[in-house]
Amino acid sequence: MNKLTRLVVTACIAGVLAGGAAAGSAMAEGTQAPAAASTAALAPVTLTSHKDGAVIPEGPVTFSGTAEPNGTVELIDQLNGESIRNSHSKRLGFTTADAQGNWSYTYTAASHVLGESHISVHLQYGDDYAGASVLWGDPASVKAPTLKQTHLTYNSPISGTGVPNTYVSLYDKRETGNVWLNNALVDANGNWSADPNMARSYKLTGTRTLHVEGFTSADLPVTWTER
């Protein structure tokens, strides 16, 4: 560092020190420091309709609750209990809370996968959320699942009927507890089909009971053979 550079640096440091001293003197004489940024918490998100255990009939349904005034609220259906915002979740829609923090949203999809689900409501891009476990559709109004065949083999799919747009799970019913075999989605026409790969793995043979569990459930007698 040459002599001229040392002089410039020294002058700059002196100026900074002088400015800091002046600022400190001004504050000592009563000048107020700048106000700190507000850290007020956002209003909590709530879901007042529908609550845990609610049965939601097919057709349009209105959800409502409260949130931060003028905040954007996102509604997510956590299918099969999966975590929020993942590939298995279904976004129902967005809405905006009014100036008093009240919000409502009407979901008008033509159809929804029936069965148990968890609705989560949260501010868009926020962490706070509320939720409720609900049942889409009324089990009392639908028929139990059926099988299209009672003679099952390891080389042919297991097929049957059920409530359209629902899932069914297949189990080998045992005294020690049901053993899972496979899952299947019931299509819009009420038909489902599943590969018997787990039945093949367990080498099921003879007359057994197939427990079909879904929106409604049934215990169905079947006969297993290798082919």
PDB file of C-alpha atoms in Angstrom:
ATOM      1  CA  MET A   1       0.000   0.000   0.000  1.00  0.00           C
ATOM      2  CA  ASN A   2       1.600   3.373  -1.021  1.00  0.00           C
ATOM      3  CA  LYS A   3       1.459   6.566   0.985  1.00  0.00           C
ATOM      4  CA  LEU A   4      -1.448   8.065  -0.991  1.00  0.00           C
ATOM      5  CA  THR A   5      -3.567   4.937  -0.556  1.00  0.00           C
ATOM      6  CA  ARG A   6      -2.927   4.925   3.206  1.00  0.00           C
ATOM      7  CA  LEU A   7      -4.096   8.544   3.407  1.00  0.00           C
ATOM      8  CA  VAL A   8      -7.343   7.810   1.537  1.00  0.00           C
ATOM      9  CA  VAL A   9      -8.157   4.761   3.683  1.00  0.00           C
ATOM     10  CA  THR A  10      -7.413   6.666   6.868  1.00  0.00           C
ATOM     11  CA  ALA A  11      -9.683   9.512   5.794  1.00  0.00           C
ATOM     12  CA  CYS A  12     -12.534   7.101   4.995  1.00  0.00           C
ATOM     13  CA  ILE A  13     -12.288   5.382   8.360  1.00  0.00           C
ATOM     14  CA  ALA A  14     -12.266   8.715  10.140  1.00  0.00           C
ATOM     15  CA  GLY A  15     -15.380   9.793   8.269  1.00  0.00           C
ATOM     16  CA  VAL A  16     -17.228   6.631   9.216  1.00  0.00           C
ATOM     17  CA  LEU A  17     -16.278   6.995  12.869  1.00  0.00           C
ATOM     18  CA  ALA A  18     -17.365  10.606  12.889  1.00  0.00           C
ATOM     19  CA  GLY A  19     -20.711   9.741  11.312  1.00  0.00           C
ATOM     20  CA  GLY A  20     -21.322   6.985  13.871  1.00  0.00           C
ATOM     21  CA  ALA A  21     -20.553   9.313  16.737  1.00  0.00           C
ATOM     22  CA  ALA A  22     -22.943  11.904  15.357  1.00  0.00           C
ATOM     23  CA  ALA A  23     -25.690   9.351  15.025  1.00  0.00           C
ATOM     24  CA  GLY A  24     -25.134   8.176  18.568  1.00  0.00           C
ATOM     25  CA  SER A  25     -25.276  11.764  19.821  1.00  0.00           C
ATOM     26  CA  ALA A  26     -28.539  12.379  17.960  1.00  0.00           C
ATOM     27  CA  MET A  27     -30.149   9.311  19.519  1.00  0.00           C
ATOM     28  CA  ALA A  28     -28.935  10.405  22.932  1.00  0.00           C
ATOM     29  CA  GLU A  29     -30.710  13.733  22.408  1.00  0.00           C
ATOM     30  CA  GLY A  30     -34.050  11.976  21.937  1.00  0.00           C
ATOM     31  CA  THR A  31     -34.143  10.969  18.286  1.00  0.00           C
ATOM     32  CA  GLN A  32     -36.057   7.655  18.015  1.00  0.00           C
ATOM     33  CA  ALA A  33     -34.568   4.623  16.269  1.00  0.00           C
ATOM     34  CA  PRO A  34     -36.426   3.234  13.192  1.00  0.00           C
ATOM     35  CA  ALA A  35     -39.423   1.083  14.137  1.00  0.00           C
ATOM     36  CA  ALA A  36     -38.813  -2.695  14.056  1.00  0.00           C
ATOM     37  CA  ALA A  37     -40.620  -4.777  11.424  1.00  0.00           C
ATOM     38  CA  SER A  38     -43.957  -6.184  12.579  1.00  0.00           C
ATOM     39  CA  THR A  39     -43.848  -9.814  13.714  1.00  0.00           C
ATOM     40  CA  ALA A  40     -47.564 -10.223  14.416  1.00  0.00           C
ATOM     41  CA  ALA A  41     -48.699 -13.813  13.870  1.00  0.00           C
ATOM     42  CA  LEU A  42     -51.137 -14.615  11.085  1.00  0.00           C
ATOM     43  CA  ALA A  43     -54.649 -15.630  12.041  1.00  0.00           C
ATOM     44  CA  PRO A  44     -54.923 -19.425  12.360  1.00  0.00           C
ATOM     45  CA  VAL A  45     -56.573 -21.437   9.616  1.00  0.00           C
ATOM     46  CA  THR A  46     -59.763 -23.276  10.624  1.00  0.00           C
ATOM     47  CA  LEU A  47     -62.174 -25.663   8.914  1.00  0.00           C
ATOM     48  CA  THR A  48     -65.640 -25.333  10.420  1.00  0.00           C
ATOM     49  CA  SER A  49     -67.512 -27.281   7.766  1.00  0.00           C
ATOM     50  CA  HIS A  50     -67.054 -30.171   7.323  1.00  0.00           C
ATOM     51  CA  LYS A  51     -65.651 -31.661  10.552  1.00  0.00           C
ATOM     52  CA  ASP A  52     -64.168 -35.052  11.470  1.00  0.00           C
ATOM     53  CA  GLY A  53     -66.521 -37.929  10.710  1.00  0.00           C
ATOM     54  CA  ALA A  54     -68.715 -35.999   8.283  1.00  0.00           C
ATOM     55  CA  VAL A  55     -70.380 -37.972   5.493  1.00  0.00           C
ATOM     56  CA  ILE A  56     -70.230 -35.981   2.257  1.00  0.00           C
ATOM     57  CA  PRO A  57     -72.928 -36.949  -0.266  1.00  0.00           C
ATOM     58  CA  GLU A  58     -72.191 -37.093  -3.968  1.00  0.00           C
ATOM     59  CA  GLY A  59     -72.614 -33.779  -5.769  1.00  0.00           C
ATOM     60  CA  PRO A  60     -71.525 -30.201  -4.976  1.00  0.00           C
ATOM     61  CA  VAL A  61     -70.215 -29.659  -1.439  1.00  0.00           C
ATOM     62  CA  THR A  62     -69.304 -26.404   0.318  1.00  0.00           C
ATOM     63  CA  PHE A  63     -66.362 -26.162   2.736  1.00  0.00           C
ATOM     64  CA  SER A  64     -65.969 -23.137   5.005  1.00  0.00           C
ATOM     65  CA  GLY A  65     -63.822 -21.766   7.811  1.00  0.00           C
ATOM     66  CA  THR A  66     -61.596 -18.853   8.801  1.00  0.00           C
ATOM     67  CA  ALA A  67     -58.075 -17.683   7.957  1.00  0.00           C
ATOM     68  CA  GLU A  68     -55.918 -14.568   7.697  1.00  0.00           C
ATOM     69  CA  PRO A  69     -58.120 -11.757   6.289  1.00  0.00           C
ATOM     70  CA  ASN A  70     -57.701 -11.421   2.513  1.00  0.00           C
ATOM     71  CA  GLY A  71     -55.435 -14.486   2.485  1.00  0.00           C
ATOM     72  CA  THR A  72     -55.550 -17.103  -0.265  1.00  0.00           C
ATOM     73  CA  VAL A  73     -56.750 -20.475   1.043  1.00  0.00           C
ATOM     74  CA  GLU A  74     -55.900 -23.779  -0.645  1.00  0.00           C
ATOM     75  CA  LEU A  75     -57.959 -26.957  -0.148  1.00  0.00           C
ATOM     76  CA  ILE A  76     -56.285 -30.342  -0.624  1.00  0.00           C
ATOM     77  CA  ASP A  77     -57.765 -33.821  -0.423  1.00  0.00           C
ATOM     78  CA  GLN A  78     -55.090 -36.090   1.062  1.00  0.00           C
ATOM     79  CA  LEU A  79     -56.064 -39.325  -0.663  1.00  0.00           C
ATOM     80  CA  ASN A  80     -55.335 -42.455   1.359  1.00  0.00           C
ATOM     81  CA  GLY A  81     -53.995 -40.332   4.196  1.00  0.00           C
ATOM     82  CA  GLU A  82     -50.895 -39.269   2.260  1.00  0.00           C
ATOM     83  CA  SER A  83     -48.918 -36.205   3.331  1.00  0.00           C
ATOM     84  CA  ILE A  84     -49.925 -32.768   2.153  1.00  0.00           C
ATOM     85  CA  ARG A  85     -48.875 -31.545  -1.313  1.00  0.00           C
ATOM     86  CA  ASN A  86     -47.592 -34.868  -2.628  1.00  0.00           C
ATOM     87  CA  SER A  87     -48.237 -36.703  -5.872  1.00  0.00           C
ATOM     88  CA  HIS A  88     -51.141 -38.679  -4.361  1.00  0.00           C
ATOM     89  CA  SER A  89     -52.984 -35.607  -3.102  1.00  0.00           C
ATOM     90  CA  LYS A  90     -55.837 -33.999  -5.018  1.00  0.00           C
ATOM     91  CA  ARG A  91     -56.087 -30.204  -5.044  1.00  0.00           C
ATOM     92  CA  LEU A  92     -59.747 -29.269  -4.682  1.00  0.00           C
ATOM     93  CA  GLY A  93     -59.264 -25.560  -5.335  1.00  0.00           C
ATOM     94  CA  PHE A  94     -58.423 -22.066  -4.060  1.00  0.00           C
ATOM     95  CA  THR A  95     -60.478 -19.289  -2.498  1.00  0.00           C
ATOM     96  CA  THR A  96     -59.845 -15.948  -0.742  1.00  0.00           C
ATOM     97  CA  ALA A  97     -60.828 -15.061   2.812  1.00  0.00           C
ATOM     98  CA  ASP A  98     -62.816 -11.844   3.151  1.00  0.00           C
ATOM     99  CA  ALA A  99     -61.796  -8.812   5.217  1.00  0.00           C
ATOM    100  CA  GLN A 100     -63.149 -10.491   8.369  1.00  0.00           C
ATOM    101  CA  GLY A 101     -61.205 -13.695   7.683  1.00  0.00           C
ATOM    102  CA  ASN A 102     -64.165 -15.863   6.613  1.00  0.00           C
ATOM    103  CA  TRP A 103     -63.877 -18.116   3.585  1.00  0.00           C
ATOM    104  CA  SER A 104     -65.984 -20.693   1.757  1.00  0.00           C
ATOM    105  CA  TYR A 105     -65.431 -22.865  -1.293  1.00  0.00           C
ATOM    106  CA  THR A 106     -67.858 -25.050  -3.237  1.00  0.00           C
ATOM    107  CA  TYR A 107     -66.345 -28.134  -4.841  1.00  0.00           C
ATOM    108  CA  THR A 108     -68.364 -29.017  -7.920  1.00  0.00           C
ATOM    109  CA  ALA A 109     -66.502 -31.919  -9.541  1.00  0.00           C
ATOM    110  CA  ALA A 110     -68.788 -34.355 -11.346  1.00  0.00           C
ATOM    111  CA  SER A 111     -67.359 -37.296  -9.403  1.00  0.00           C
ATOM    112  CA  HIS A 112     -64.963 -38.016  -6.587  1.00  0.00           C
ATOM    113  CA  VAL A 113     -63.312 -41.234  -5.454  1.00  0.00           C
ATOM    114  CA  LEU A 114     -65.647 -42.442  -2.727  1.00  0.00           C
ATOM    115  CA  GLY A 115     -64.404 -43.590   0.645  1.00  0.00           C
ATOM    116  CA  GLU A 116     -62.413 -42.216   3.578  1.00  0.00           C
ATOM    117  CA  SER A 117     -60.265 -39.163   2.975  1.00  0.00           C
ATOM    118  CA  HIS A 118     -58.624 -36.256   4.813  1.00  0.00           C
ATOM    119  CA  ILE A 119     -59.306 -32.661   3.797  1.00  0.00           C
ATOM    120  CA  SER A 120     -56.494 -30.165   4.523  1.00  0.00           C
ATOM    121  CA  VAL A 121     -56.928 -26.399   4.361  1.00  0.00           C
ATOM    122  CA  HIS A 122     -54.011 -23.962   4.552  1.00  0.00           C
ATOM    123  CA  LEU A 123     -52.850 -20.533   3.461  1.00  0.00           C
ATOM    124  CA  GLN A 124     -51.177 -20.670   0.080  1.00  0.00           C
ATOM    125  CA  TYR A 125     -47.411 -20.953   0.625  1.00  0.00           C
ATOM    126  CA  GLY A 126     -48.056 -21.098   4.381  1.00  0.00           C
ATOM    127  CA  ASP A 127     -47.339 -23.758   6.985  1.00  0.00           C
ATOM    128  CA  ASP A 128     -50.406 -23.466   9.232  1.00  0.00           C
ATOM    129  CA  TYR A 129     -53.296 -25.706   8.260  1.00  0.00           C
ATOM    130  CA  ALA A 130     -56.464 -27.340   9.543  1.00  0.00           C
ATOM    131  CA  GLY A 131     -58.068 -30.589   8.499  1.00  0.00           C
ATOM    132  CA  ALA A 132     -60.809 -33.151   8.949  1.00  0.00           C
ATOM    133  CA  SER A 133     -61.241 -36.844   8.152  1.00  0.00           C
ATOM    134  CA  VAL A 134     -64.402 -37.298   6.108  1.00  0.00           C
ATOM    135  CA  LEU A 135     -66.249 -39.969   4.159  1.00  0.00           C
ATOM    136  CA  TRP A 136     -67.205 -39.241   0.578  1.00  0.00           C
ATOM    137  CA  GLY A 137     -70.546 -40.904  -0.175  1.00  0.00           C
ATOM    138  CA  ASP A 138     -73.013 -42.799   2.029  1.00  0.00           C
ATOM    139  CA  PRO A 139     -72.295 -46.557   2.433  1.00  0.00           C
ATOM    140  CA  ALA A 140     -75.935 -47.215   3.317  1.00  0.00           C
ATOM    141  CA  SER A 141     -77.009 -46.300  -0.206  1.00  0.00           C
ATOM    142  CA  VAL A 142     -74.738 -48.694  -2.135  1.00  0.00           C
ATOM    143  CA  LYS A 143     -74.389 -52.440  -2.636  1.00  0.00           C
ATOM    144  CA  ALA A 144     -71.589 -54.657  -1.377  1.00  0.00           C
ATOM    145  CA  PRO A 145     -68.813 -55.713  -3.804  1.00  0.00           C
ATOM    146  CA  THR A 146     -69.140 -58.956  -5.754  1.00  0.00           C
ATOM    147  CA  LEU A 147     -66.882 -61.391  -7.614  1.00  0.00           C
ATOM    148  CA  LYS A 148     -67.434 -62.293 -11.243  1.00  0.00           C
ATOM    149  CA  GLN A 149     -66.049 -65.797 -10.660  1.00  0.00           C
ATOM    150  CA  THR A 150     -65.709 -68.085  -7.648  1.00  0.00           C
ATOM    151  CA  HIS A 151     -63.083 -70.357  -9.222  1.00  0.00           C
ATOM    152  CA  LEU A 152     -59.800 -68.428  -9.141  1.00  0.00           C
ATOM    153  CA  THR A 153     -56.467 -69.389 -10.672  1.00  0.00           C
ATOM    154  CA  TYR A 154     -52.959 -67.985 -10.476  1.00  0.00           C
ATOM    155  CA  ASN A 155     -52.974 -67.189 -14.203  1.00  0.00           C
ATOM    156  CA  SER A 156     -56.183 -65.176 -14.470  1.00  0.00           C
ATOM    157  CA  PRO A 157     -57.028 -61.813 -12.915  1.00  0.00           C
ATOM    158  CA  ILE A 158     -59.476 -61.589 -10.033  1.00  0.00           C
ATOM    159  CA  SER A 159     -62.413 -59.446 -11.146  1.00  0.00           C
ATOM    160  CA  GLY A 160     -65.669 -58.186  -9.728  1.00  0.00           C
ATOM    161  CA  THR A 161     -68.006 -55.264  -9.252  1.00  0.00           C
ATOM    162  CA  GLY A 162     -68.179 -52.464  -6.720  1.00  0.00           C
ATOM    163  CA  VAL A 163     -69.044 -48.831  -6.195  1.00  0.00           C
ATOM    164  CA  PRO A 164     -67.815 -46.767  -9.185  1.00  0.00           C
ATOM    165  CA  ASN A 165     -64.790 -44.557  -8.519  1.00  0.00           C
ATOM    166  CA  THR A 166     -63.756 -46.354  -5.324  1.00  0.00           C
ATOM    167  CA  TYR A 167     -60.862 -48.588  -4.344  1.00  0.00           C
ATOM    168  CA  VAL A 168     -61.104 -52.198  -3.171  1.00  0.00           C
ATOM    169  CA  SER A 169     -58.500 -54.213  -1.287  1.00  0.00           C
ATOM    170  CA  LEU A 170     -58.388 -58.001  -1.529  1.00  0.00           C
ATOM    171  CA  TYR A 171     -57.420 -60.226   1.414  1.00  0.00           C
ATOM    172  CA  ASP A 172     -57.177 -63.927   2.114  1.00  0.00           C
ATOM    173  CA  LYS A 173     -59.285 -64.166   5.277  1.00  0.00           C
ATOM    174  CA  ARG A 174     -57.657 -66.185   8.064  1.00  0.00           C
ATOM    175  CA  GLU A 175     -58.307 -66.773  11.769  1.00  0.00           C
ATOM    176  CA  THR A 176     -54.919 -65.258  12.539  1.00  0.00           C
ATOM    177  CA  GLY A 177     -55.673 -62.127  10.519  1.00  0.00           C
ATOM    178  CA  ASN A 178     -56.333 -61.150   6.935  1.00  0.00           C
ATOM    179  CA  VAL A 179     -53.441 -61.420   4.462  1.00  0.00           C
ATOM    180  CA  TRP A 180     -53.333 -58.679   1.813  1.00  0.00           C
ATOM    181  CA  LEU A 181     -53.352 -59.839  -1.817  1.00  0.00           C
ATOM    182  CA  ASN A 182     -53.851 -56.737  -3.980  1.00  0.00           C
ATOM    183  CA  ASN A 183     -55.690 -53.451  -4.541  1.00  0.00           C
ATOM    184  CA  ALA A 184     -57.866 -52.380  -7.458  1.00  0.00           C
ATOM    185  CA  LEU A 185     -59.653 -49.243  -8.639  1.00  0.00           C
ATOM    186  CA  VAL A 186     -63.336 -49.666  -9.512  1.00  0.00           C
ATOM    187  CA  ASP A 187     -63.923 -47.899 -12.820  1.00  0.00           C
ATOM    188  CA  ALA A 188     -66.795 -45.579 -13.688  1.00  0.00           C
ATOM    189  CA  ASN A 189     -68.889 -48.556 -14.789  1.00  0.00           C
ATOM    190  CA  GLY A 190     -68.479 -50.398 -11.480  1.00  0.00           C
ATOM    191  CA  ASN A 191     -65.942 -53.023 -12.638  1.00  0.00           C
ATOM    192  CA  TRP A 192     -62.539 -53.848 -11.154  1.00  0.00           C
ATOM    193  CA  SER A 193     -59.742 -56.306 -11.888  1.00  0.00           C
ATOM    194  CA  ALA A 194     -56.589 -57.276  -9.976  1.00  0.00           C
ATOM    195  CA  ASP A 195     -53.594 -59.496 -10.631  1.00  0.00           C
ATOM    196  CA  PRO A 196     -53.430 -62.584  -8.330  1.00  0.00           C
ATOM    197  CA  ASN A 197     -49.657 -62.259  -7.877  1.00  0.00           C
ATOM    198  CA  MET A 198     -49.744 -62.420  -4.071  1.00  0.00           C
ATOM    199  CA  ALA A 199     -52.103 -65.424  -4.144  1.00  0.00           C
ATOM    200  CA  ARG A 200     -49.504 -67.105  -6.336  1.00  0.00           C
ATOM    201  CA  SER A 201     -46.764 -66.190  -3.851  1.00  0.00           C
ATOM    202  CA  TYR A 202     -48.731 -67.659  -0.937  1.00  0.00           C
ATOM    203  CA  LYS A 203     -49.667 -70.721  -3.055  1.00  0.00           C
ATOM    204  CA  LEU A 204     -53.305 -70.496  -2.001  1.00  0.00           C
ATOM    205  CA  THR A 205     -55.266 -73.646  -2.841  1.00  0.00           C
ATOM    206  CA  GLY A 206     -58.667 -75.105  -2.078  1.00  0.00           C
ATOM    207  CA  THR A 207     -61.768 -73.373  -0.751  1.00  0.00           C
ATOM    208  CA  ARG A 208     -61.052 -70.148   1.076  1.00  0.00           C
ATOM    209  CA  THR A 209     -62.708 -66.826   1.915  1.00  0.00           C
ATOM    210  CA  LEU A 210     -61.778 -63.737  -0.067  1.00  0.00           C
ATOM    211  CA  HIS A 211     -62.378 -60.562   1.943  1.00  0.00           C
ATOM    212  CA  VAL A 212     -63.068 -57.642  -0.404  1.00  0.00           C
ATOM    213  CA  GLU A 213     -62.776 -54.352   1.469  1.00  0.00           C
ATOM    214  CA  GLY A 214     -63.657 -50.979   0.030  1.00  0.00           C
ATOM    215  CA  PHE A 215     -66.386 -48.380   0.318  1.00  0.00           C
ATOM    216  CA  THR A 216     -68.439 -51.368   1.402  1.00  0.00           C
ATOM    217  CA  SER A 217     -67.034 -54.828   2.211  1.00  0.00           C
ATOM    218  CA  ALA A 218     -67.915 -58.495   1.741  1.00  0.00           C
ATOM    219  CA  ASP A 219     -66.589 -61.990   2.582  1.00  0.00           C
ATOM    220  CA  LEU A 220     -66.860 -64.167  -0.525  1.00  0.00           C
ATOM    221  CA  PRO A 221     -66.172 -67.949  -0.808  1.00  0.00           C
ATOM    222  CA  VAL A 222     -63.708 -68.890  -3.559  1.00  0.00           C
ATOM    223  CA  THR A 223     -61.813 -71.949  -4.750  1.00  0.00           C
ATOM    224  CA  TRP A 224     -58.145 -71.521  -5.695  1.00  0.00           C
ATOM    225  CA  THR A 225     -56.327 -73.811  -8.167  1.00  0.00           C
ATOM    226  CA  GLU A 226     -52.997 -73.335  -9.902  1.00  0.00           C
ATOM    227  CA  ARG A 227     -54.653 -73.227 -13.339  1.00  0.00           C
TER     228      ARG A 227
END
